[in-house]
CSV table of C-alpha atoms and ligand atoms in Angstrom, one decimal:
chain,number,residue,atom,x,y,z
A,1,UNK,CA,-13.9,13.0,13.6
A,2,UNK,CA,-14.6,9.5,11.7
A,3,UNK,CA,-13.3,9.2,8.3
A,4,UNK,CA,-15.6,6.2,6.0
A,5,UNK,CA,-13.1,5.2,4.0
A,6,UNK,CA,-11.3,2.1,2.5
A,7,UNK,CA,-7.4,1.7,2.8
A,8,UNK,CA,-7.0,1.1,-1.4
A,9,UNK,CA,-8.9,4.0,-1.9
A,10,UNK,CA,-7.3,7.5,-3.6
A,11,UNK,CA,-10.2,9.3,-2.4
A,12,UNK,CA,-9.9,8.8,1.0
A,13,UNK,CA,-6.5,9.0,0.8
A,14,UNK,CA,-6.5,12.3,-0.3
A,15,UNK,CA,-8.4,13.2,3.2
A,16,UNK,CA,-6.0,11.2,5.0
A,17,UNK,CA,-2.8,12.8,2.9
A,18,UNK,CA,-4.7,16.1,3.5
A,19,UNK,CA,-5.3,15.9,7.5
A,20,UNK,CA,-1.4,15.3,8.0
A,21,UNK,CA,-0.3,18.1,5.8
A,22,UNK,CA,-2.8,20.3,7.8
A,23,UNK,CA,-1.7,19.1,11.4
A,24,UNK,CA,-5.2,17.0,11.0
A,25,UNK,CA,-4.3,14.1,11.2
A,26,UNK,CA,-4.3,12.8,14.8
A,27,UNK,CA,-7.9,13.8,15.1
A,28,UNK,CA,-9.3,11.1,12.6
A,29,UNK,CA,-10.3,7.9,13.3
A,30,UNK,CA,-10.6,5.4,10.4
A,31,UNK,CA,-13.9,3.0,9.5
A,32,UNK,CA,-13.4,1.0,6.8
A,33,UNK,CA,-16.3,1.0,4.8
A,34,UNK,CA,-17.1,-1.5,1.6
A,35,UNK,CA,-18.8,0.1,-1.6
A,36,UNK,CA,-18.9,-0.6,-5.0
A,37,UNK,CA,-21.2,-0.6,-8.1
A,38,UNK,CA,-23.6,-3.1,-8.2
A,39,UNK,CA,-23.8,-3.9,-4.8
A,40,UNK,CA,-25.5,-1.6,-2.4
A,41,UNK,CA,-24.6,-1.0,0.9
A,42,UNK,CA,-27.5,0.1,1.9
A,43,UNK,CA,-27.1,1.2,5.7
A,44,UNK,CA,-24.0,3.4,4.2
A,45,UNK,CA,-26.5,5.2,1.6
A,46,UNK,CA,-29.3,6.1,4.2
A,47,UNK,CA,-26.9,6.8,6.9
A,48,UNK,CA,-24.3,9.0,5.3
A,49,UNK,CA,-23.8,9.2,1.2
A,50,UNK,CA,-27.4,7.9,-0.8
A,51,UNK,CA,-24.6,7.8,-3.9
A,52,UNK,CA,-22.8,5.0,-1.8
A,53,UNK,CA,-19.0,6.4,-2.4
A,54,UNK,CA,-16.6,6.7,0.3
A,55,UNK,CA,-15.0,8.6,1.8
A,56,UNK,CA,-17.2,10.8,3.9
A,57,UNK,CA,-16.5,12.4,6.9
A,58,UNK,CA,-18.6,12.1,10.3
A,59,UNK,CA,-17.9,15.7,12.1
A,60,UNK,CA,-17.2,16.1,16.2
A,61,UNK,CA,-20.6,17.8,16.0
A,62,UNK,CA,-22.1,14.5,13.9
A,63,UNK,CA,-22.7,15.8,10.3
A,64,UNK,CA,-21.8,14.1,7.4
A,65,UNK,CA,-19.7,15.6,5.0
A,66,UNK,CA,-18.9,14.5,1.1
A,67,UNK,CA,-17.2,13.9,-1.1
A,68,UNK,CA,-13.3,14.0,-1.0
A,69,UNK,CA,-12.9,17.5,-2.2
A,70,UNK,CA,-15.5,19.1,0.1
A,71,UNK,CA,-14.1,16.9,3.3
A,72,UNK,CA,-10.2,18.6,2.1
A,73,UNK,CA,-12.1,22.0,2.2
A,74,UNK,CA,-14.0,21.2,5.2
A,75,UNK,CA,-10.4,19.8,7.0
A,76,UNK,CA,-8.4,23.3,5.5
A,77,UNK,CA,-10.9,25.8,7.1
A,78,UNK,CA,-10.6,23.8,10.6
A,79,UNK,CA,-6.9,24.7,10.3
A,80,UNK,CA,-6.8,28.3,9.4
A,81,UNK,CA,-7.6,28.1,6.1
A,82,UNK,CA,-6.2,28.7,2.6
A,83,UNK,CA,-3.1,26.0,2.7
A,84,UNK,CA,-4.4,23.6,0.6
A,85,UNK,CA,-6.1,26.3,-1.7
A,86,UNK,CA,-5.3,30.2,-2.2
A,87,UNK,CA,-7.7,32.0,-0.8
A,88,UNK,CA,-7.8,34.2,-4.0
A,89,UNK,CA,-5.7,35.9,-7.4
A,90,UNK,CA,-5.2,33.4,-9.9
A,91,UNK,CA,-3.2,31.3,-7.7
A,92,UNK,CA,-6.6,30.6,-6.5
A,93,UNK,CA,-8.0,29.5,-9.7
A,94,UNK,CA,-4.9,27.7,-10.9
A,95,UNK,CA,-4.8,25.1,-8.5
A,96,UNK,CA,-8.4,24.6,-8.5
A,97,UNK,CA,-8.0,24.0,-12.3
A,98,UNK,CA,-5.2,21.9,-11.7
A,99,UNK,CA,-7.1,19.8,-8.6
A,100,UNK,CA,-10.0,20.0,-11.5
A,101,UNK,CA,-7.9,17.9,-13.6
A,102,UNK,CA,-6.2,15.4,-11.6
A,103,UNK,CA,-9.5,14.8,-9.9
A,104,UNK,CA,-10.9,13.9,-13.7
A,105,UNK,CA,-7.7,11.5,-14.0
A,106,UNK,CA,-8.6,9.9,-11.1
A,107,UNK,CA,-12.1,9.2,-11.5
A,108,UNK,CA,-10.8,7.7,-14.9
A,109,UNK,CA,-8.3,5.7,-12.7
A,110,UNK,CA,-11.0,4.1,-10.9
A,111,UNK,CA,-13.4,3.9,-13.9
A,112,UNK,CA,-10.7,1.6,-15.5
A,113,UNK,CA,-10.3,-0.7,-12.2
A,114,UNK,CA,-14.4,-1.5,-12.2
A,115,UNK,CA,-14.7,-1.8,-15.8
A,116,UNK,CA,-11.9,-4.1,-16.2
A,117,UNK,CA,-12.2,-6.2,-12.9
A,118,UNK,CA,-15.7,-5.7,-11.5
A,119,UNK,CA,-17.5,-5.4,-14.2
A,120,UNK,CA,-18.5,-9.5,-15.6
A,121,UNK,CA,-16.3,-10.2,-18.2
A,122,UNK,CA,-18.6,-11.1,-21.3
A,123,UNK,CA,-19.8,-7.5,-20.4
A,124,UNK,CA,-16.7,-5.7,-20.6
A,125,UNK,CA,-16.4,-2.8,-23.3
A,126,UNK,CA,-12.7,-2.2,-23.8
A,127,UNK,CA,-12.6,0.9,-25.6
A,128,UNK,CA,-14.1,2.0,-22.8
A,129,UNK,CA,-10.9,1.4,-20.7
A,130,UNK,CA,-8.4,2.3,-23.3
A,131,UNK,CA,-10.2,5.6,-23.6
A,132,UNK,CA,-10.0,6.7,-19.8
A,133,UNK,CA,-6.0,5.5,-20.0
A,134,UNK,CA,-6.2,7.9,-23.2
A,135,UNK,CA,-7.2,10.7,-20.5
A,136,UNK,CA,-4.9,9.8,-17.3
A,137,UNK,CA,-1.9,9.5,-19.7
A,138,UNK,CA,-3.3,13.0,-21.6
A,139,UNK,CA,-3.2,14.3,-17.9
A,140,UNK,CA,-0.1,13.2,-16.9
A,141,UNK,CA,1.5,14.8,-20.1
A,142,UNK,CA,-0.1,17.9,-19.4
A,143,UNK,CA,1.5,18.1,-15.6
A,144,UNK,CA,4.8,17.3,-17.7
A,145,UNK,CA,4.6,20.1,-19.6
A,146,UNK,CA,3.6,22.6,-16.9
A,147,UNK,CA,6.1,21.2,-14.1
A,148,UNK,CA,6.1,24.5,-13.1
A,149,UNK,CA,2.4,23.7,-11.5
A,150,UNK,CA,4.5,20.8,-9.2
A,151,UNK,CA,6.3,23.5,-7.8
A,152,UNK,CA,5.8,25.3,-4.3
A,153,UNK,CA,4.0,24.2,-1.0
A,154,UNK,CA,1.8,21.1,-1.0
A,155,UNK,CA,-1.7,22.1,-2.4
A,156,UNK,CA,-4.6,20.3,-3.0
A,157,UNK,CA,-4.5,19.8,-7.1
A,158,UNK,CA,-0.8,17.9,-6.0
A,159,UNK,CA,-2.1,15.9,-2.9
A,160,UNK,CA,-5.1,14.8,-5.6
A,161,UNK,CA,-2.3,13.7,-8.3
A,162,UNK,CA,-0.4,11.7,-6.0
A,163,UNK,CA,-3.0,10.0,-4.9
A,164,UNK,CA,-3.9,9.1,-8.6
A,165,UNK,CA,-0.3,8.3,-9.5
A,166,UNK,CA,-0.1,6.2,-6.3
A,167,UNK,CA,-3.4,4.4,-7.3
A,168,UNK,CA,-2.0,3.3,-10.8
A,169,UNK,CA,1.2,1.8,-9.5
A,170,UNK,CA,-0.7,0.2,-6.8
A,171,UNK,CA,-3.5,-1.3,-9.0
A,172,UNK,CA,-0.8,-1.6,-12.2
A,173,UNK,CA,2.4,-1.4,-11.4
A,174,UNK,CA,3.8,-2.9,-14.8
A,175,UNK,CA,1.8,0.4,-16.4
A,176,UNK,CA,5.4,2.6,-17.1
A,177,UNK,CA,4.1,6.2,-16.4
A,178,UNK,CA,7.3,7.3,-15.4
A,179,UNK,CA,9.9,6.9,-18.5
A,180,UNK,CA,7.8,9.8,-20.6
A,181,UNK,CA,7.2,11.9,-18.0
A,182,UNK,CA,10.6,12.3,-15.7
A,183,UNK,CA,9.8,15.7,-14.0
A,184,UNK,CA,6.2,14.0,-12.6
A,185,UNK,CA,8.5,11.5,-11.6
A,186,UNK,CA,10.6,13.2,-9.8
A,187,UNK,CA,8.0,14.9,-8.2
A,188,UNK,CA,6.2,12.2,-7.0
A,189,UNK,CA,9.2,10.1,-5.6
A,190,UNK,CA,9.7,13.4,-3.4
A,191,UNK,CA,6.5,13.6,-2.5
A,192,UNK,CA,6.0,10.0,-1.4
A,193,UNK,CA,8.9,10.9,1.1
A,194,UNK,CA,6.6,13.0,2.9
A,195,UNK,CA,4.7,11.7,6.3
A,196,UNK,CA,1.1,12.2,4.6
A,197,UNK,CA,2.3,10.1,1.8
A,198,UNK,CA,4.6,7.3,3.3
A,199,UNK,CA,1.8,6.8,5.9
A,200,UNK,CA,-0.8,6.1,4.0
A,201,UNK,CA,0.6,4.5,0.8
A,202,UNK,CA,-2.8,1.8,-0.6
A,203,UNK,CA,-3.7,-1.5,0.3
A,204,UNK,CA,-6.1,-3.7,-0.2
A,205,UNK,CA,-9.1,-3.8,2.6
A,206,UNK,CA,-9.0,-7.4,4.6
A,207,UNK,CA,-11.1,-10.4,3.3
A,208,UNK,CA,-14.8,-9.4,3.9
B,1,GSH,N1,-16.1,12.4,-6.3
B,1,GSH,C1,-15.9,11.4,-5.2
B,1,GSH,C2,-15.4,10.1,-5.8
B,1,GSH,C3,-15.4,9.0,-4.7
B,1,GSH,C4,-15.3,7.6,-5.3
B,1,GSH,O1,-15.6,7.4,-6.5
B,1,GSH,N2,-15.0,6.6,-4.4
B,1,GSH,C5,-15.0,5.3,-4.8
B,1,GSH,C6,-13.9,4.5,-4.1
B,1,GSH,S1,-12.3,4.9,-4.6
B,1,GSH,C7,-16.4,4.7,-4.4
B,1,GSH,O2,-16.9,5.0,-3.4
B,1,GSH,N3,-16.9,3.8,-5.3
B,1,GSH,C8,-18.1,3.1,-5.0
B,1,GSH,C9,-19.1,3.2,-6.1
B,1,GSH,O3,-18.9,4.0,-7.0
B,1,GSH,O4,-20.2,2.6,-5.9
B,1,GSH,C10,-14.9,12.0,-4.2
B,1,GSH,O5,-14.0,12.8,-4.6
B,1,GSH,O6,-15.0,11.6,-3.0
């Protein structure tokens, strides 16, 4: 399988995280792939995704699958099934919520890196910016709260917030997340012990 990806993205490294948690991992090779708003890459949308985001995921049988979440799906079924997501009870529908929300905080994450960087600067709105930090921070408060959800094997709602958590100390580092929210702290510094973690912490794509 061929992953389309980018090395500083959380998206794709939520597929990458995902594969080695799932025994995945030596089966996918990596293609870096450049995207961003504004400038098209146009081979990428008619070949694989027409809305130009990465990652996607080129099967062994050559179909194209998208985006992140569905690729994570795709990747749990190849291994059995249900370790990433209960297959059903409201364990089911608790860590889909939960994926459901650190997905949202990680869209914002991003959101807040092409607004504040990409986009020109005369053009940039920044209540815009400081209203996605309102929801990631919101977010992040809300996983302090429930630690509980932190708890148990690695699922798919806590490979999607340490992806997001690593993508803010990656992209701002001097942003202190940690001091009001200790037990997602301590979580995360556990996680990031982990293989699917340690070996695929960001970085930024080579010089194009
Ligand atoms: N919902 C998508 C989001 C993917 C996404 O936003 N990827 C970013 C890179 S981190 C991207 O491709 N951005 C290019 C663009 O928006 O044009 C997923 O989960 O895969």
């Amino acid at each position: 399988m061929k992953l389309l990806y980018n090395p500083a993205s959380p998206f794709a490294r939520k597929v990458r995280a995902a594969a080695i948690e799932l025994g995945l991992g030596d089966r996918i090779q990596l293609e870096l792939t450049l995207v961003a708003p504004c400038k098209p890459n146009k081979d990428y949308a008619s070949s694989h995704n027409p809305l130009r985001k990465i990652p996607a995921l080129v099967t062994d049988g050559g179909m194209t699958i998208f985006d992140s979440t569905v690729i994570c799906e795709y990747l749990d079924a190849m291994a059995g099934g249900a370790t990433l997501v209960p297959r059903e009870g409201d364990a089911r529908w608790r860590v889909l919520t939960n994926h459901a929300l650190a997905q949202g905080m990680c869209e914002a994450a991003v959101q807040v890196r092409y607004e504040t960087w990409l986009r020109p600067e005369a053009l940039r709105w920044q209540d815009f910016a400081i209203d996605q930090w309102d929801r990631i921070d919101t977010g992040i408060a809300w996983f302090e709260r429930h630690a509980a959800e932190l708890a148990g094997p690695v699922n798919l709602a806590h490979l999607t917030l340490g992806c997001t958590l690593g993508y803010l100390d990656f992209r701002w580092p001097e942003r202190d997340w940690r001091t009001p929210n200790p037990a997602v702290a301590a979580w995360f510094s556990a996680l990031k012990q982990r293989p699917s973690f340690a070996l695929t912490a960001p970085e930024n794509p080579p010089a194009s």
